[in-house]
Amino acid sequence: MTSRSALFLISVAGLAVAAPAVADPRAQIRGEMDAELRAQLERAVGEVDAPPSNRFEARRRARGAMEAAEALLRSEGYYQPVLEDVVEGEETPVAIVDVTPGPRFELTPPAINWLSPTPDPDVAAEVSAGLELSAGDPGRAVDVIAAEGRIVAGLTRRGHADARAEPRRVVVDHATFTVQPTYNIAAGPLVRLNGVRLETSGPTRPNWVAGLAPWSEGEVYDPEDVAELERRLLETGVYDGVGVALAPADQTTPEGHRPIIVTLTDRPRRILEAGATFSTAEGSGVDLLWTWHNRFGRADTLVWQARAADIDSRLGADLSLPHWGRPGRTLRLSGAVLNEDTDAYRRTAVALAADLRQRLGKTSWFSYGLGLDAGRYDENRFDPVTQAPINFERDLVILTGRGSAYLDRSDDPLDPTTGWRLSGSAQPTLVGGQGSSVFVRAEAQATAYLPLQDNATTVLAGRVRLGSIIGGEELTVPSDRLFYSGGGGSVRGYEYQGVGPRLPDNTPRGGLSLFEAAVEIRRDVWRNFQAVAFLDAGAIGFQETPNFNNLRYGAGVGVRYRLPFGPIRADIAFPIDRREGDADFQIYVSIGQAF
C-alpha cells in the first residue's frame, strides 16, 4: 500500500468517525398510500438511535409504532384502517407496520346547538359562517376542534365575553363514511362595558387611566378594545407590568354593565444611569441621566441629563407626557444649556423645544412643534463673493418650526434584518439678532434590509440620505444649521465633519445640500458575533441641489456582538483617496447597527 493510499484510507476513516450517527425509524411503513400520508405516518412513528437487537425488541417497536400510526390515521379521517405489526429477519430483525388506510371519511354539514341564552340571530349567522367547515371536507379531528374554537372566538368578538363550548358530539358513520359534528355552545349574555377600575395603589391617577379607554360606557364588549387599552399603558414605558381584564359576571352593575379591571406594576420611580461613547473621529463623551417616572401621575417621564464631551456638552431636562389630548400622541418639552465645539464652529446657547408626536402603528410616527435657540456663535466661514475665509462672532436668536415623520417597516429597531425605513423632516427657520435670514432645511433618508440566506445569516443593508436648505445663503445660515458629513453616523473613515471642502486653516466648510449613501454586508460568524464589511460615500454641495462631483468614499470592516437589548458595534474605517489632513483610519464603538 502506498503512502498516498494509506493517507486516503485514514482520511475516510476519520470522516466516518466524525460523521453524526443517522437515526433509524422505529418501524418501516408499508402499504399503498399517497406520499403526504406516508410522510405523516413516518413522522408519527418516530425514530430511534439504533436498530433492534432481537426479535422481541423489534416486535415491541412494531406494536408501539402501529398504535401511533392508528392514532394519526383516525385524526386524519381514516376510521377503517387495517394495520398489522410485522417482524422480518432473524439475525437483523426489522420492525414493520403494514398499513391499509381504507376510505377517508368526509364531513357532513356541521350543526350548532345553542344553549340558553341564545345569541341574536344575526350574530348566530355570522358566527356560523366562520366555521370554515364544508360538507365533503376530510373529517380531520384537528379541523373539527379548531372550528369549535372559532365559534367561541367569534362570539367573544361580538360581545359575548362569557361564551364557552360544552362537550361536543361527533358521530362517525361507518356505513356512509361520514363524520357529523354537533357543537353545544353556551353564548352567555351580551356584555356591555362600564368604566375602568384601577385596583393597584400607586402614583398613577385613576381618572387618567379611565380616559385612555377606547370605549364609552354602555358599549358592547370588544376584546380588541381591551387589548388596545393595555397597549396604550405599556407604550408609556413606565410600567413593568400591565394587566387589563373584564370583571367577573358577579360584579355587573345595576345597569347591567361590567367594568374593566386594570392592575399596574410600576417601574422604579428614580433611575440613575451613566454611559460613555468613543470614536477617533468624534472624540469621547460621558453621559449622566437621572430619570423620574410618573412624577405627575400620568405615566410621564422626566429625564435630567448632564453630558461632558469633546464636541457636545450640555445640561438639560426632557419631559414626555404620553397620550396628550388623544391616544398615541406625546407632548415632549425640552430645555438645555449647551456648548458645542466643532472644527467648523463654536456655539454656546440655550435651547428650548416643544413637540407633539403622534404614533402610527408600533414604531412609526409623525411630529410637529417649535424650537427656540438663543446663543453666541464663533464661526470660521467662507465668503462666496470674495472667495476668502472670514471669521465672525455674533449673537443669534433662532425660531424653528419642526415637522418630521418616520415610517418603519423593519423587523427590529436596533438590529434589523429585513424590511425598510423612511424618514423625513422640514424645518422652516427664522433667524434674528446680529444677522437675519429665512430658510427651510429639509432632509430625507431611506434604509433597506435584505436577508440573503435563511434565518438572516447574511444581510445586505443600504442607506441613502438627501438634504437641502431652500431660500438661504451659505454665509447667512447659522453654522449649526448647515450640512456637514463625516463620522460614525454618516461617512465612516473620516473625522467628524471631515467630508467636503475645507478652508485654508482646515476648518470644514458647511454646505447648503447633502448626499450620503452606504452599503453593508452583515454576516453571522460564530455564536453572538457578526462580521461586517461596508462602503460609505458622501458629498457636500453649495447650492440647494446635492452635488455629486465631490463625492468622498470610506470603506472598512467591523464586528458586532449581540446582547439581549441589541448589538454592540465596533468598526474600523479607512478613507479612500485620502487628502492632506485626513487620518489614516477611524475607529467607532457604539450600541446598535450603523443604520
Coordinates of C-alpha atoms in Angstrom, one line a residue:
M1 CA 0.0 0.0 0.0
T2 CA 1.4 3.4 -1.0
S3 CA 1.7 6.2 1.5
R4 CA -0.9 8.2 -0.6
S5 CA -3.4 5.2 -0.4
A6 CA -2.8 4.9 3.3
L7 CA -3.5 8.6 3.8
F8 CA -6.7 8.3 1.8
L9 CA -8.0 5.4 3.9
I10 CA -7.1 7.3 7.1
S11 CA -9.0 10.3 5.9
V12 CA -12.1 8.3 5.0
A13 CA -12.0 6.6 8.4
G14 CA -11.7 10.0 10.1
L15 CA -14.7 11.3 8.2
A16 CA -16.7 8.2 9.2
V17 CA -15.9 8.7 12.8
A18 CA -16.7 12.4 12.7
A19 CA -20.0 12.0 10.8
P20 CA -23.0 12.1 13.1
A21 CA -25.0 8.9 13.6
V22 CA -28.1 8.6 11.4
A23 CA -31.3 7.8 13.3
D24 CA -33.4 4.8 12.2
P25 CA -37.2 4.8 12.0
R26 CA -38.8 3.0 14.9
A27 CA -40.6 0.9 12.3
Q28 CA -40.9 0.9 8.5
I29 CA -44.2 1.9 6.9
R30 CA -45.5 -0.4 4.1
G31 CA -48.7 -0.2 2.1
E32 CA -50.3 1.7 -0.8
M33 CA -51.0 5.4 0.1
D34 CA -50.1 8.8 -1.1
A35 CA -46.7 10.4 -0.4
E36 CA -48.1 13.0 2.0
L37 CA -49.9 10.4 4.2
R38 CA -46.8 8.2 4.2
A39 CA -44.6 11.1 5.4
Q40 CA -47.1 11.9 8.2
L41 CA -47.1 8.3 9.3
E42 CA -43.3 8.2 9.3
R43 CA -43.2 11.3 11.5
A44 CA -45.8 9.9 13.9
V45 CA -43.9 6.6 14.2
G46 CA -40.7 8.5 15.1
E47 CA -37.0 7.5 15.1
V48 CA -34.7 5.5 17.4
D49 CA -30.9 5.7 17.8
A50 CA -30.1 2.1 16.9
P51 CA -31.8 -0.9 15.2
P52 CA -33.5 -3.6 17.4
S53 CA -31.1 -6.1 18.9
N54 CA -33.5 -9.0 18.8
R55 CA -36.9 -10.1 17.6
F56 CA -38.6 -9.4 20.9
E57 CA -37.5 -5.7 20.8
A58 CA -38.5 -5.5 17.2
R59 CA -42.0 -6.8 18.0
R60 CA -42.3 -4.2 20.8
R61 CA -41.3 -1.4 18.5
A62 CA -43.7 -2.5 15.7
R63 CA -46.7 -2.6 18.1
G64 CA -45.9 0.8 19.5
A65 CA -45.5 2.2 16.0
M66 CA -48.8 0.6 15.0
E67 CA -50.6 2.4 17.8
A68 CA -49.0 5.7 16.8
A69 CA -50.0 5.1 13.2
E70 CA -53.6 4.2 14.1
A71 CA -53.9 7.4 16.1
L72 CA -52.6 9.5 13.3
L73 CA -54.9 7.9 10.7
R74 CA -58.0 8.4 12.9
S75 CA -57.1 12.1 13.4
E76 CA -56.8 12.4 9.6
G77 CA -60.2 10.9 9.0
Y78 CA -59.3 7.3 8.2
Y79 CA -61.6 5.4 10.6
Q80 CA -61.4 2.0 9.0
P81 CA -57.7 1.3 8.6
V82 CA -56.2 -2.2 8.6
L83 CA -52.9 -2.3 10.4
E84 CA -50.6 -5.2 11.1
D85 CA -47.3 -5.3 13.1
V86 CA -44.7 -7.4 11.4
V87 CA -41.2 -8.5 12.2
E88 CA -38.9 -9.8 9.5
G89 CA -35.4 -11.3 9.7
E90 CA -33.7 -13.4 12.4
E91 CA -30.2 -12.1 13.0
T92 CA -31.1 -8.5 12.0
P93 CA -34.8 -8.2 12.7
V94 CA -36.8 -5.3 11.2
A95 CA -39.9 -3.8 12.7
I96 CA -42.6 -3.1 10.1
V97 CA -46.2 -1.7 10.2
D98 CA -48.3 -2.8 7.2
V99 CA -50.9 -0.1 6.6
T100 CA -54.1 -0.2 4.5
P101 CA -55.6 3.3 5.2
G102 CA -59.1 2.5 3.9
P103 CA -61.6 5.2 2.8
R104 CA -61.2 8.7 4.2
F105 CA -64.4 9.8 5.9
E106 CA -65.9 13.1 4.9
L107 CA -67.7 15.8 6.9
T108 CA -71.4 16.3 6.7
P109 CA -72.8 19.9 7.3
P110 CA -71.9 20.7 10.9
A111 CA -74.6 21.7 13.4
I112 CA -74.6 24.2 16.3
N113 CA -76.9 23.6 19.2
W114 CA -77.3 27.0 21.0
L115 CA -77.8 26.6 24.7
S116 CA -79.8 29.2 26.6
P117 CA -79.5 32.2 26.4
T118 CA -79.2 32.1 22.6
P119 CA -77.4 34.9 20.8
D120 CA -79.1 37.3 18.4
P121 CA -80.0 35.6 15.1
D122 CA -77.7 37.9 13.1
V123 CA -74.8 37.1 15.5
A124 CA -75.5 33.4 15.3
A125 CA -75.5 33.6 11.5
E126 CA -72.2 35.5 11.4
V127 CA -70.5 33.1 13.8
S128 CA -71.8 30.0 11.9
A129 CA -70.4 31.4 8.7
G130 CA -67.0 31.5 10.3
L131 CA -66.8 27.7 10.9
E132 CA -64.8 27.1 7.8
L133 CA -66.1 23.5 7.6
S134 CA -67.9 22.3 4.4
A135 CA -69.7 19.1 3.6
G136 CA -67.2 16.8 1.7
D137 CA -64.1 18.1 3.5
P138 CA -61.9 15.4 5.1
G139 CA -63.1 14.5 8.6
R140 CA -59.9 15.6 10.3
A141 CA -60.1 15.9 14.1
V142 CA -58.0 19.0 14.2
D143 CA -60.4 20.8 11.9
V144 CA -63.4 19.8 13.9
I145 CA -61.7 21.1 17.2
A146 CA -60.4 24.3 15.5
A147 CA -63.9 25.2 14.3
E148 CA -65.3 25.0 17.8
G149 CA -62.6 27.5 18.9
R150 CA -63.6 29.8 16.1
I151 CA -67.2 29.7 17.2
V152 CA -66.3 30.8 20.8
A153 CA -63.8 33.5 19.5
G154 CA -66.5 34.9 17.1
L155 CA -69.0 35.2 19.9
T156 CA -66.4 36.9 22.1
R157 CA -65.5 39.4 19.4
R158 CA -69.3 40.3 19.2
G159 CA -69.7 41.0 22.9
H160 CA -70.4 37.6 24.4
A161 CA -67.4 37.6 26.7
D162 CA -68.6 34.5 28.7
A163 CA -69.1 32.3 25.7
R164 CA -68.0 28.7 26.2
A165 CA -68.2 25.3 24.5
E166 CA -69.9 22.4 26.2
P167 CA -68.9 18.8 25.3
R168 CA -69.4 18.4 21.5
R169 CA -71.0 15.3 19.9
V170 CA -69.2 13.8 16.9
V171 CA -70.9 10.9 15.1
V172 CA -68.7 8.7 12.9
D173 CA -71.0 6.7 10.5
H174 CA -69.1 3.7 9.2
A175 CA -71.9 2.8 6.7
T176 CA -71.8 6.2 4.9
F177 CA -68.1 7.0 5.7
T178 CA -69.1 10.4 7.2
V179 CA -68.3 12.5 10.2
Q180 CA -71.2 14.6 11.7
P181 CA -70.0 17.2 14.3
T182 CA -72.6 18.9 16.6
Y183 CA -71.4 21.7 18.7
N184 CA -73.0 22.6 22.0
I185 CA -72.4 26.3 22.6
A186 CA -73.3 28.5 25.6
A187 CA -73.1 32.0 24.2
G188 CA -73.9 33.7 27.5
P189 CA -75.4 37.2 27.8
L190 CA -74.3 40.1 25.7
V191 CA -71.8 42.1 27.8
R192 CA -71.8 45.9 27.9
L193 CA -68.9 47.8 29.4
N194 CA -68.9 50.2 32.3
G195 CA -65.7 52.2 33.0
V196 CA -62.2 51.4 34.2
R197 CA -61.3 50.4 37.7
L198 CA -57.7 50.7 38.8
E199 CA -57.1 48.2 41.5
T200 CA -53.5 48.8 42.4
S201 CA -52.2 51.6 44.5
G202 CA -49.5 53.9 43.2
P203 CA -48.8 57.3 41.7
T204 CA -51.0 56.8 38.6
R205 CA -54.2 58.8 38.7
P206 CA -57.3 56.6 38.1
N207 CA -59.1 59.2 36.1
W208 CA -56.1 59.4 33.7
V209 CA -56.3 55.7 33.1
A210 CA -60.0 55.8 32.6
G211 CA -59.5 58.5 30.0
L212 CA -57.4 56.1 27.9
A213 CA -60.3 53.6 27.4
P214 CA -61.2 53.3 23.7
W215 CA -64.9 52.8 24.5
S216 CA -67.8 54.7 26.1
E217 CA -70.0 53.4 28.9
G218 CA -72.7 51.1 27.7
E219 CA -70.8 50.0 24.5
V220 CA -70.7 46.3 23.7
Y221 CA -67.6 44.4 24.9
D222 CA -64.9 44.0 22.3
P223 CA -61.6 42.2 23.3
E224 CA -59.7 44.4 20.8
D225 CA -60.7 47.5 22.8
V226 CA -59.4 45.8 26.0
A227 CA -56.1 44.9 24.2
E228 CA -55.8 48.5 22.9
L229 CA -56.0 49.9 26.5
E230 CA -53.3 47.5 27.5
R231 CA -51.1 48.6 24.6
R232 CA -51.6 52.3 25.4
L233 CA -50.5 51.7 29.0
L234 CA -47.5 49.6 28.0
E235 CA -46.2 52.0 25.4
T236 CA -45.7 54.7 28.1
G237 CA -42.6 52.8 29.3
V238 CA -43.2 53.5 33.0
Y239 CA -44.7 50.2 34.0
D240 CA -43.0 46.8 34.4
G241 CA -46.3 45.0 34.1
V242 CA -49.9 45.9 32.9
G243 CA -53.0 43.7 33.5
V244 CA -56.3 44.6 31.8
A245 CA -59.2 42.2 32.2
L246 CA -63.0 42.1 32.2
A247 CA -64.5 42.0 35.7
P248 CA -66.3 38.7 36.7
A249 CA -70.0 38.4 36.0
D250 CA -70.9 38.9 39.7
Q251 CA -69.5 42.4 39.5
T252 CA -72.1 43.6 37.0
T253 CA -73.6 47.0 37.9
P254 CA -77.3 47.5 38.4
E255 CA -77.4 49.0 34.9
G256 CA -76.2 45.6 33.6
H257 CA -72.6 46.9 32.7
R258 CA -69.3 45.3 33.7
P259 CA -66.1 47.3 34.4
I260 CA -62.6 46.6 33.1
I261 CA -60.1 46.0 35.9
V262 CA -56.6 47.4 35.5
T263 CA -53.6 46.4 37.5
L264 CA -50.2 48.2 37.2
T265 CA -46.7 47.3 38.3
D266 CA -44.6 50.4 38.5
R267 CA -41.0 50.7 37.4
P268 CA -38.6 52.2 40.0
R269 CA -39.6 55.9 40.4
R270 CA -36.0 57.1 40.2
I271 CA -33.3 55.6 37.9
L272 CA -29.7 56.8 37.7
E273 CA -27.7 55.8 34.5
A274 CA -24.3 56.5 33.2
G275 CA -22.9 55.9 29.7
A276 CA -19.8 56.6 27.6
T277 CA -19.0 56.9 23.9
F278 CA -15.8 56.9 22.0
S279 CA -14.6 57.3 18.4
T280 CA -11.4 58.6 16.9
A281 CA -13.5 60.9 14.7
E282 CA -15.8 62.4 17.3
G283 CA -13.8 62.0 20.5
S284 CA -15.1 60.7 23.8
G285 CA -18.1 61.6 26.0
V286 CA -19.7 60.8 29.3
D287 CA -23.4 60.9 30.0
L288 CA -25.3 61.0 33.3
L289 CA -29.0 60.5 33.2
W290 CA -31.4 60.8 36.1
T291 CA -34.9 59.6 35.1
W292 CA -38.1 60.3 37.1
H293 CA -41.1 58.1 36.3
N294 CA -44.7 59.1 36.9
R295 CA -43.9 62.3 38.7
F296 CA -47.3 63.8 37.8
G297 CA -49.3 60.6 38.0
R298 CA -50.0 60.3 34.2
A299 CA -47.2 57.9 33.1
D300 CA -44.9 60.8 32.4
T301 CA -41.1 60.6 32.2
L302 CA -38.7 63.4 33.2
V303 CA -35.1 63.0 32.3
W304 CA -32.3 65.2 33.7
Q305 CA -29.2 65.0 31.5
A306 CA -25.6 66.0 32.1
R307 CA -23.2 65.4 29.2
A308 CA -19.5 66.2 29.0
A309 CA -18.0 65.5 25.6
D310 CA -15.3 66.8 23.2
I311 CA -17.9 68.1 20.7
D312 CA -21.2 68.5 22.5
S313 CA -21.6 69.2 26.3
R314 CA -24.9 70.1 27.9
L315 CA -27.1 70.3 30.9
G316 CA -30.8 69.8 30.3
A317 CA -34.1 68.2 31.0
D318 CA -36.7 66.4 28.9
L319 CA -40.3 65.9 29.9
S320 CA -42.5 63.4 28.0
L321 CA -46.3 63.4 28.6
P322 CA -47.8 60.4 26.7
H323 CA -51.4 60.3 25.3
W324 CA -51.6 64.1 25.4
G325 CA -55.1 65.1 24.3
R326 CA -55.6 61.9 22.3
P327 CA -54.3 58.4 22.4
G328 CA -50.9 57.8 20.9
R329 CA -49.9 61.5 21.0
T330 CA -47.0 62.5 23.2
L331 CA -46.1 66.0 24.2
R332 CA -42.4 66.5 24.7
L333 CA -40.9 69.6 26.3
S334 CA -37.1 70.0 26.5
G335 CA -34.6 72.6 27.5
A336 CA -30.8 72.7 27.7
V337 CA -27.8 74.9 28.2
L338 CA -25.2 73.6 25.7
N339 CA -21.7 74.2 24.4
E340 CA -20.7 72.8 21.0
D341 CA -17.1 72.9 20.0
T342 CA -16.5 71.5 16.5
D343 CA -13.9 72.2 13.8
A344 CA -16.5 74.3 11.9
Y345 CA -17.9 76.5 14.7
R346 CA -18.3 77.0 18.4
R347 CA -21.7 77.7 20.0
T348 CA -22.9 78.4 23.5
A349 CA -26.6 78.6 23.7
V350 CA -29.9 78.0 25.4
A351 CA -32.3 75.7 23.5
L352 CA -36.0 75.2 24.2
A353 CA -38.4 73.0 22.2
A354 CA -41.9 71.7 22.3
D355 CA -43.1 68.9 20.1
L356 CA -46.2 66.7 19.6
R357 CA -45.6 63.2 18.3
Q358 CA -48.4 61.1 17.0
R359 CA -47.8 57.3 16.9
L360 CA -48.7 55.4 13.8
G361 CA -48.6 51.7 14.5
K362 CA -46.0 50.3 16.8
T363 CA -42.8 52.2 15.7
S364 CA -43.9 54.8 13.1
W365 CA -44.9 58.4 13.9
F366 CA -45.1 62.0 12.7
S367 CA -44.4 65.1 14.8
Y368 CA -44.6 68.8 14.7
G369 CA -43.5 71.6 17.1
L370 CA -41.4 74.7 17.7
G371 CA -37.9 75.3 18.8
L372 CA -36.2 78.4 20.1
D373 CA -32.4 78.8 20.4
A374 CA -30.5 81.8 21.6
G375 CA -26.8 81.9 21.9
R376 CA -23.4 83.1 20.8
Y377 CA -21.7 81.8 17.6
D378 CA -18.0 81.9 16.8
E379 CA -17.7 80.8 13.2
N380 CA -15.0 80.3 10.6
R381 CA -16.8 80.8 7.3
F382 CA -16.1 81.0 3.6
D383 CA -17.3 84.1 1.7
P384 CA -18.5 83.0 -1.7
V385 CA -18.2 86.6 -3.0
T386 CA -14.6 87.3 -2.0
Q387 CA -13.6 83.7 -2.2
A388 CA -11.8 84.1 1.1
P389 CA -12.2 82.8 4.7
I390 CA -13.9 85.0 7.2
N391 CA -14.3 84.8 10.9
F392 CA -17.0 86.5 13.0
E393 CA -18.8 86.2 16.3
R394 CA -22.4 87.0 16.6
D395 CA -25.4 86.6 18.9
L396 CA -28.4 84.9 17.3
V397 CA -32.0 84.1 18.2
I398 CA -33.4 81.3 16.0
L399 CA -37.1 80.3 15.8
T400 CA -37.7 76.9 14.1
G401 CA -40.8 75.1 13.0
R402 CA -40.2 71.4 13.4
G403 CA -42.0 68.8 11.3
S404 CA -40.9 65.2 10.8
A405 CA -42.2 61.7 10.1
Y406 CA -40.8 58.2 10.5
L407 CA -42.2 55.1 8.8
D408 CA -40.7 51.8 10.0
R409 CA -41.4 48.5 8.2
S410 CA -38.3 46.7 9.6
D411 CA -38.3 43.8 12.0
D412 CA -36.1 45.2 14.8
P413 CA -35.3 48.7 16.0
L414 CA -31.6 48.0 16.8
D415 CA -30.7 45.0 14.7
P416 CA -32.9 44.9 11.5
T417 CA -32.6 42.0 9.1
T418 CA -35.5 42.6 6.7
G419 CA -37.8 45.5 5.7
W420 CA -37.2 49.2 5.2
R421 CA -37.5 52.6 6.9
L422 CA -38.3 56.1 5.6
S423 CA -37.8 59.3 7.5
G424 CA -38.1 63.0 6.6
S425 CA -38.1 66.4 8.2
A426 CA -38.7 70.0 7.2
Q427 CA -37.7 73.0 9.4
P428 CA -38.9 76.5 8.4
T429 CA -36.4 78.8 10.2
L430 CA -36.4 82.5 11.1
V431 CA -33.0 83.9 12.3
G432 CA -32.8 87.2 14.2
G433 CA -30.2 89.1 16.2
Q434 CA -26.8 90.1 14.6
G435 CA -27.9 88.7 11.3
S436 CA -31.2 87.7 9.8
S437 CA -32.4 85.2 7.3
V438 CA -35.3 83.0 6.5
F439 CA -34.9 79.5 5.0
V440 CA -36.3 75.9 5.1
R441 CA -34.0 73.0 6.0
A442 CA -35.2 69.7 4.6
E443 CA -33.9 66.1 4.9
A444 CA -35.0 62.6 3.8
Q445 CA -33.4 59.2 4.4
A446 CA -34.3 55.7 3.3
T447 CA -32.8 52.4 4.6
A448 CA -33.5 48.9 3.5
Y449 CA -32.5 45.4 4.7
L450 CA -32.5 42.2 2.6
P451 CA -31.7 38.8 4.0
L452 CA -29.5 36.8 1.6
Q453 CA -29.8 33.5 3.4
D454 CA -32.3 31.6 5.5
N455 CA -32.5 32.8 9.1
A456 CA -30.9 36.1 8.0
T457 CA -27.4 34.6 8.4
T458 CA -26.2 37.2 5.8
V459 CA -27.9 40.5 5.4
L460 CA -27.4 43.2 2.8
A461 CA -28.2 46.7 4.2
G462 CA -28.3 50.0 2.4
R463 CA -28.9 53.7 3.2
V464 CA -29.4 56.9 1.2
R465 CA -29.7 60.4 2.7
L466 CA -30.5 63.7 1.0
G467 CA -30.6 67.2 2.4
S468 CA -31.3 70.7 1.1
I469 CA -31.5 74.3 2.5
I470 CA -34.0 76.2 0.5
G471 CA -34.1 80.0 0.4
G472 CA -30.9 80.6 2.5
E473 CA -27.4 81.7 1.6
E474 CA -24.2 80.0 2.7
L475 CA -22.9 82.9 4.7
T476 CA -26.2 83.9 6.4
V477 CA -27.4 80.5 7.5
P478 CA -26.0 79.8 11.1
S479 CA -23.2 77.3 11.1
D480 CA -25.1 74.7 13.1
R481 CA -27.9 74.6 10.5
L482 CA -25.6 74.0 7.5
F483 CA -24.9 70.4 6.3
Y484 CA -21.8 68.5 7.3
S485 CA -20.8 64.9 6.7
G486 CA -18.3 62.5 8.1
G487 CA -18.1 60.4 11.2
G488 CA -19.7 57.2 12.6
G489 CA -23.3 58.2 11.7
S490 CA -22.6 59.3 8.2
V491 CA -19.4 58.5 6.2
R492 CA -17.1 56.3 8.2
G493 CA -13.3 56.7 7.7
Y494 CA -13.4 60.5 8.0
E495 CA -13.4 62.6 11.2
Y496 CA -16.5 64.4 12.3
Q497 CA -17.5 66.9 9.6
G498 CA -14.5 65.7 7.6
V499 CA -16.2 65.1 4.3
G500 CA -16.4 68.1 1.9
P501 CA -14.2 71.1 1.1
R502 CA -12.2 72.8 3.8
L503 CA -10.9 76.3 4.4
P504 CA -7.2 77.1 4.3
D505 CA -6.9 76.6 8.1
N506 CA -8.5 73.1 7.7
T507 CA -11.9 74.2 9.0
P508 CA -14.8 72.2 7.5
R509 CA -17.0 74.2 5.1
G510 CA -20.6 73.6 5.7
G511 CA -22.9 73.4 2.7
L512 CA -26.5 74.0 1.5
S513 CA -27.0 70.4 0.3
L514 CA -26.1 66.9 1.3
F515 CA -25.8 63.5 -0.2
E516 CA -24.9 60.3 1.6
A517 CA -25.1 56.6 0.8
A518 CA -23.9 53.4 2.4
V519 CA -24.0 49.7 1.8
E520 CA -23.1 46.9 4.3
I521 CA -22.8 43.2 4.3
R522 CA -23.5 41.7 7.7
R523 CA -22.6 38.0 8.3
D524 CA -23.2 35.8 11.4
V525 CA -19.9 34.1 12.0
W526 CA -19.9 32.5 15.5
R527 CA -22.5 32.4 18.3
N528 CA -23.3 36.0 19.1
F529 CA -20.7 37.5 16.8
Q530 CA -21.3 39.1 13.4
A531 CA -18.7 40.4 10.9
V532 CA -19.4 43.4 8.7
A533 CA -17.9 45.0 5.6
F534 CA -19.1 48.4 4.4
L535 CA -18.6 51.1 1.8
D536 CA -19.8 54.7 2.6
A537 CA -20.0 57.8 0.4
G538 CA -20.9 61.4 1.0
A539 CA -20.8 64.9 -0.6
I540 CA -21.5 68.5 0.5
G541 CA -22.8 70.9 -2.0
F542 CA -23.1 74.7 -2.0
Q543 CA -26.3 75.0 -4.0
E544 CA -29.8 73.9 -3.0
T545 CA -29.5 70.7 -5.0
P546 CA -27.0 68.0 -4.0
N547 CA -23.6 68.0 -5.7
F548 CA -22.2 64.6 -6.8
N549 CA -18.9 65.9 -8.2
N550 CA -17.0 65.9 -4.9
L551 CA -18.0 62.5 -3.5
R552 CA -15.7 61.1 -0.8
Y553 CA -15.6 57.4 -0.1
G554 CA -14.8 55.4 3.0
A555 CA -14.5 51.6 3.5
G556 CA -13.9 49.3 6.3
V557 CA -14.8 46.3 8.4
G558 CA -16.4 45.7 11.8
V559 CA -17.6 43.3 14.3
R560 CA -20.9 43.1 16.2
Y561 CA -21.6 41.3 19.5
R562 CA -25.3 40.7 20.1
L563 CA -26.8 41.3 23.5
P564 CA -30.4 40.9 24.5
F565 CA -31.2 44.6 24.0
G566 CA -29.2 45.0 20.8
P567 CA -25.7 44.6 19.2
I568 CA -22.5 46.4 20.4
R569 CA -20.8 47.8 17.3
A570 CA -17.0 48.3 16.7
D571 CA -15.9 49.5 13.2
I572 CA -12.5 50.5 11.7
A573 CA -12.8 52.5 8.5
F574 CA -10.3 54.0 6.0
P575 CA -10.7 57.0 3.8
I576 CA -10.4 56.2 0.1
D577 CA -8.2 58.8 -1.9
R578 CA -7.1 60.3 1.4
R579 CA -6.5 64.1 1.4
E580 CA -4.0 66.1 3.4
G581 CA -5.3 66.3 7.0
D582 CA -7.3 63.1 6.8
A583 CA -6.3 60.4 9.3
D584 CA -5.2 57.0 8.1
F585 CA -8.2 55.4 9.7
Q586 CA -11.0 55.9 12.2
I587 CA -12.4 53.7 14.9
Y588 CA -16.1 53.7 16.1
V589 CA -17.6 52.0 19.1
S590 CA -21.3 52.3 19.9
I591 CA -24.6 50.4 20.6
G592 CA -26.8 49.3 17.6
Q593 CA -26.1 48.9 14.0
A594 CA -24.7 51.8 12.0
F595 CA -28.2 52.2 10.4

